[in-house]
Structure formats: C-alpha cells, structure tokens
Amino acid sequence: MTDSPRPRDTRALPDRWRDTLLAARSGAPGPDPLPYAENLLVRWAEPQRRYHTTAHLTAVLDRIDTLAGYAADVHAVRLAAWFHDAVYRPDRT
C-alpha cells in the first residue's frame, strides 16, 4: 500500500483506537482503552521505523473506512490494522 505524499493528521489516533475497541466489544465491559492506545502509538512511533509509522497506520485506517461496507467484520479488520506492525524489527523484514 502506498501512502499519499501529503502529511497525515495522526492526532485522532487515540480516539480512533477507543472507538474501534469499544465497537469490537459490542457493549461488553472492559478496561480503559487509552493505555493500550498509548502503548501501541509508542510502538508505531519508534525511531527505527521508516514506512510503518503512525502516518502509515492512519492511511490504512482511512482506507478501511473507505472500504468498510465490504467487510464482514469491519471491527476485526480495524483491530488487525492496529496490530499488523505493532512489533517491527527491521532485521526481520
């Protein structure tokens, strides 16, 4: 997937994580989503990353929003996007 050359606004990512997790829970109780967002966003912002950055994550989530109508379980797809490169090791590419 090629990200757009324009800068992406990543400030909404904590809210997008919260919304994704709450929707995936389908009303079931659970822990506060914010600490998990903070942990994931620290990972996505690691200095060794060149492509799999918060801008890339935003681009993926934007694309999912565009194609959401085609997904059987869009919440699972969004969760997969958040975790697809949460652990990034450049020596394992």
PDB file of C-alpha atoms in Angstrom:
ATOM      1  CA  MET A   1       0.000   0.000   0.000  1.00  0.00           C
ATOM      2  CA  THR A   2       1.403   3.361  -0.971  1.00  0.00           C
ATOM      3  CA  ASP A   3       0.657   6.204   1.384  1.00  0.00           C
ATOM      4  CA  SER A   4      -0.363   9.549  -0.014  1.00  0.00           C
ATOM      5  CA  PRO A   5       2.517  12.058  -0.227  1.00  0.00           C
ATOM      6  CA  ARG A   6       0.515  14.584   1.799  1.00  0.00           C
ATOM      7  CA  PRO A   7       1.128  14.611   5.547  1.00  0.00           C
ATOM      8  CA  ARG A   8      -1.471  12.709   7.508  1.00  0.00           C
ATOM      9  CA  ASP A   9      -3.044  14.012  10.688  1.00  0.00           C
ATOM     10  CA  THR A  10      -2.336  11.370  13.302  1.00  0.00           C
ATOM     11  CA  ARG A  11      -3.732  13.295  16.290  1.00  0.00           C
ATOM     12  CA  ALA A  12      -7.045  11.451  16.085  1.00  0.00           C
ATOM     13  CA  LEU A  13      -5.437   8.024  16.504  1.00  0.00           C
ATOM     14  CA  PRO A  14      -6.164   7.645  20.250  1.00  0.00           C
ATOM     15  CA  ASP A  15      -9.838   8.405  19.597  1.00  0.00           C
ATOM     16  CA  ARG A  16      -9.899   6.051  16.628  1.00  0.00           C
ATOM     17  CA  TRP A  17      -8.422   3.278  18.806  1.00  0.00           C
ATOM     18  CA  ARG A  18     -11.009   3.903  21.526  1.00  0.00           C
ATOM     19  CA  ASP A  19     -13.857   3.857  19.016  1.00  0.00           C
ATOM     20  CA  THR A  20     -12.537   0.674  17.398  1.00  0.00           C
ATOM     21  CA  LEU A  21     -12.104  -1.173  20.660  1.00  0.00           C
ATOM     22  CA  LEU A  22     -15.463  -0.120  22.084  1.00  0.00           C
ATOM     23  CA  ALA A  23     -17.230  -1.139  18.867  1.00  0.00           C
ATOM     24  CA  ALA A  24     -15.436  -4.502  18.828  1.00  0.00           C
ATOM     25  CA  ARG A  25     -16.539  -5.127  22.415  1.00  0.00           C
ATOM     26  CA  SER A  26     -20.177  -4.753  21.359  1.00  0.00           C
ATOM     27  CA  GLY A  27     -21.093  -3.179  24.676  1.00  0.00           C
ATOM     28  CA  ALA A  28     -19.239  -5.697  26.827  1.00  0.00           C
ATOM     29  CA  PRO A  29     -17.362  -4.130  29.741  1.00  0.00           C
ATOM     30  CA  GLY A  30     -13.607  -3.959  29.630  1.00  0.00           C
ATOM     31  CA  PRO A  31     -10.601  -1.945  30.737  1.00  0.00           C
ATOM     32  CA  ASP A  32      -9.988   1.643  29.711  1.00  0.00           C
ATOM     33  CA  PRO A  33      -8.762   1.590  26.085  1.00  0.00           C
ATOM     34  CA  LEU A  34      -6.475   4.644  26.439  1.00  0.00           C
ATOM     35  CA  PRO A  35      -3.406   2.922  27.983  1.00  0.00           C
ATOM     36  CA  TYR A  36      -3.475   0.391  25.145  1.00  0.00           C
ATOM     37  CA  ALA A  37      -3.599   3.202  22.594  1.00  0.00           C
ATOM     38  CA  GLU A  38      -0.630   4.873  24.244  1.00  0.00           C
ATOM     39  CA  ASN A  39       1.348   1.616  24.168  1.00  0.00           C
ATOM     40  CA  LEU A  40       0.541   0.940  20.527  1.00  0.00           C
ATOM     41  CA  LEU A  41       1.298   4.510  19.454  1.00  0.00           C
ATOM     42  CA  VAL A  42       4.684   4.423  21.191  1.00  0.00           C
ATOM     43  CA  ARG A  43       5.458   1.312  19.150  1.00  0.00           C
ATOM     44  CA  TRP A  44       4.240   2.856  15.894  1.00  0.00           C
ATOM     45  CA  ALA A  45       6.464   5.923  16.565  1.00  0.00           C
ATOM     46  CA  GLU A  46       9.714   4.012  17.218  1.00  0.00           C
ATOM     47  CA  PRO A  47      12.734   5.750  15.658  1.00  0.00           C
ATOM     48  CA  GLN A  48      13.818   2.774  13.511  1.00  0.00           C
ATOM     49  CA  ARG A  49      10.586   2.893  11.522  1.00  0.00           C
ATOM     50  CA  ARG A  50      10.663   4.402   8.061  1.00  0.00           C
ATOM     51  CA  TYR A  51       7.402   3.191   6.493  1.00  0.00           C
ATOM     52  CA  HIS A  52       5.343   1.514   9.223  1.00  0.00           C
ATOM     53  CA  THR A  53       4.720   4.748  11.104  1.00  0.00           C
ATOM     54  CA  THR A  54       1.677   6.449  12.586  1.00  0.00           C
ATOM     55  CA  ALA A  55       1.152   8.103   9.186  1.00  0.00           C
ATOM     56  CA  HIS A  56       1.014   4.639   7.581  1.00  0.00           C
ATOM     57  CA  LEU A  57      -1.395   3.420  10.265  1.00  0.00           C
ATOM     58  CA  THR A  58      -3.612   6.442   9.616  1.00  0.00           C
ATOM     59  CA  ALA A  59      -3.540   5.720   5.876  1.00  0.00           C
ATOM     60  CA  VAL A  60      -4.514   2.085   6.463  1.00  0.00           C
ATOM     61  CA  LEU A  61      -7.366   3.075   8.786  1.00  0.00           C
ATOM     62  CA  ASP A  62      -8.564   5.678   6.274  1.00  0.00           C
ATOM     63  CA  ARG A  63      -8.596   3.024   3.542  1.00  0.00           C
ATOM     64  CA  ILE A  64     -10.538   0.663   5.803  1.00  0.00           C
ATOM     65  CA  ASP A  65     -13.087   3.428   6.405  1.00  0.00           C
ATOM     66  CA  THR A  66     -13.469   3.798   2.643  1.00  0.00           C
ATOM     67  CA  LEU A  67     -13.973   0.053   2.120  1.00  0.00           C
ATOM     68  CA  ALA A  68     -15.859  -0.711   5.360  1.00  0.00           C
ATOM     69  CA  GLY A  69     -19.017  -1.731   3.531  1.00  0.00           C
ATOM     70  CA  TYR A  70     -17.216  -4.697   2.007  1.00  0.00           C
ATOM     71  CA  ALA A  71     -16.005  -6.179   5.309  1.00  0.00           C
ATOM     72  CA  ALA A  72     -17.962  -8.894   7.089  1.00  0.00           C
ATOM     73  CA  ASP A  73     -16.500  -7.672  10.403  1.00  0.00           C
ATOM     74  CA  VAL A  74     -15.019  -4.209   9.969  1.00  0.00           C
ATOM     75  CA  HIS A  75     -14.135  -4.004  13.682  1.00  0.00           C
ATOM     76  CA  ALA A  76     -11.886  -7.061  13.345  1.00  0.00           C
ATOM     77  CA  VAL A  77     -10.293  -5.531  10.242  1.00  0.00           C
ATOM     78  CA  ARG A  78      -9.595  -2.298  12.117  1.00  0.00           C
ATOM     79  CA  LEU A  79      -8.081  -4.207  15.053  1.00  0.00           C
ATOM     80  CA  ALA A  80      -5.898  -6.144  12.608  1.00  0.00           C
ATOM     81  CA  ALA A  81      -4.691  -2.846  11.143  1.00  0.00           C
ATOM     82  CA  TRP A  82      -3.660  -1.577  14.564  1.00  0.00           C
ATOM     83  CA  PHE A  83      -1.644  -4.699  15.295  1.00  0.00           C
ATOM     84  CA  HIS A  84      -0.317  -5.568  11.815  1.00  0.00           C
ATOM     85  CA  ASP A  85       3.085  -3.996  12.508  1.00  0.00           C
ATOM     86  CA  ALA A  86       2.891  -3.080  16.176  1.00  0.00           C
ATOM     87  CA  VAL A  87       6.084  -5.055  16.677  1.00  0.00           C
ATOM     88  CA  TYR A  88       8.530  -4.022  13.996  1.00  0.00           C
ATOM     89  CA  ARG A  89      12.008  -5.445  13.766  1.00  0.00           C
ATOM     90  CA  PRO A  90      13.955  -4.128  10.794  1.00  0.00           C
ATOM     91  CA  ASP A  91      16.287  -7.123  10.954  1.00  0.00           C
ATOM     92  CA  ARG A  92      13.292  -9.405  10.281  1.00  0.00           C
ATOM     93  CA  THR A  93      11.880  -7.814   7.123  1.00  0.00           C
TER      94      THR A  93
END
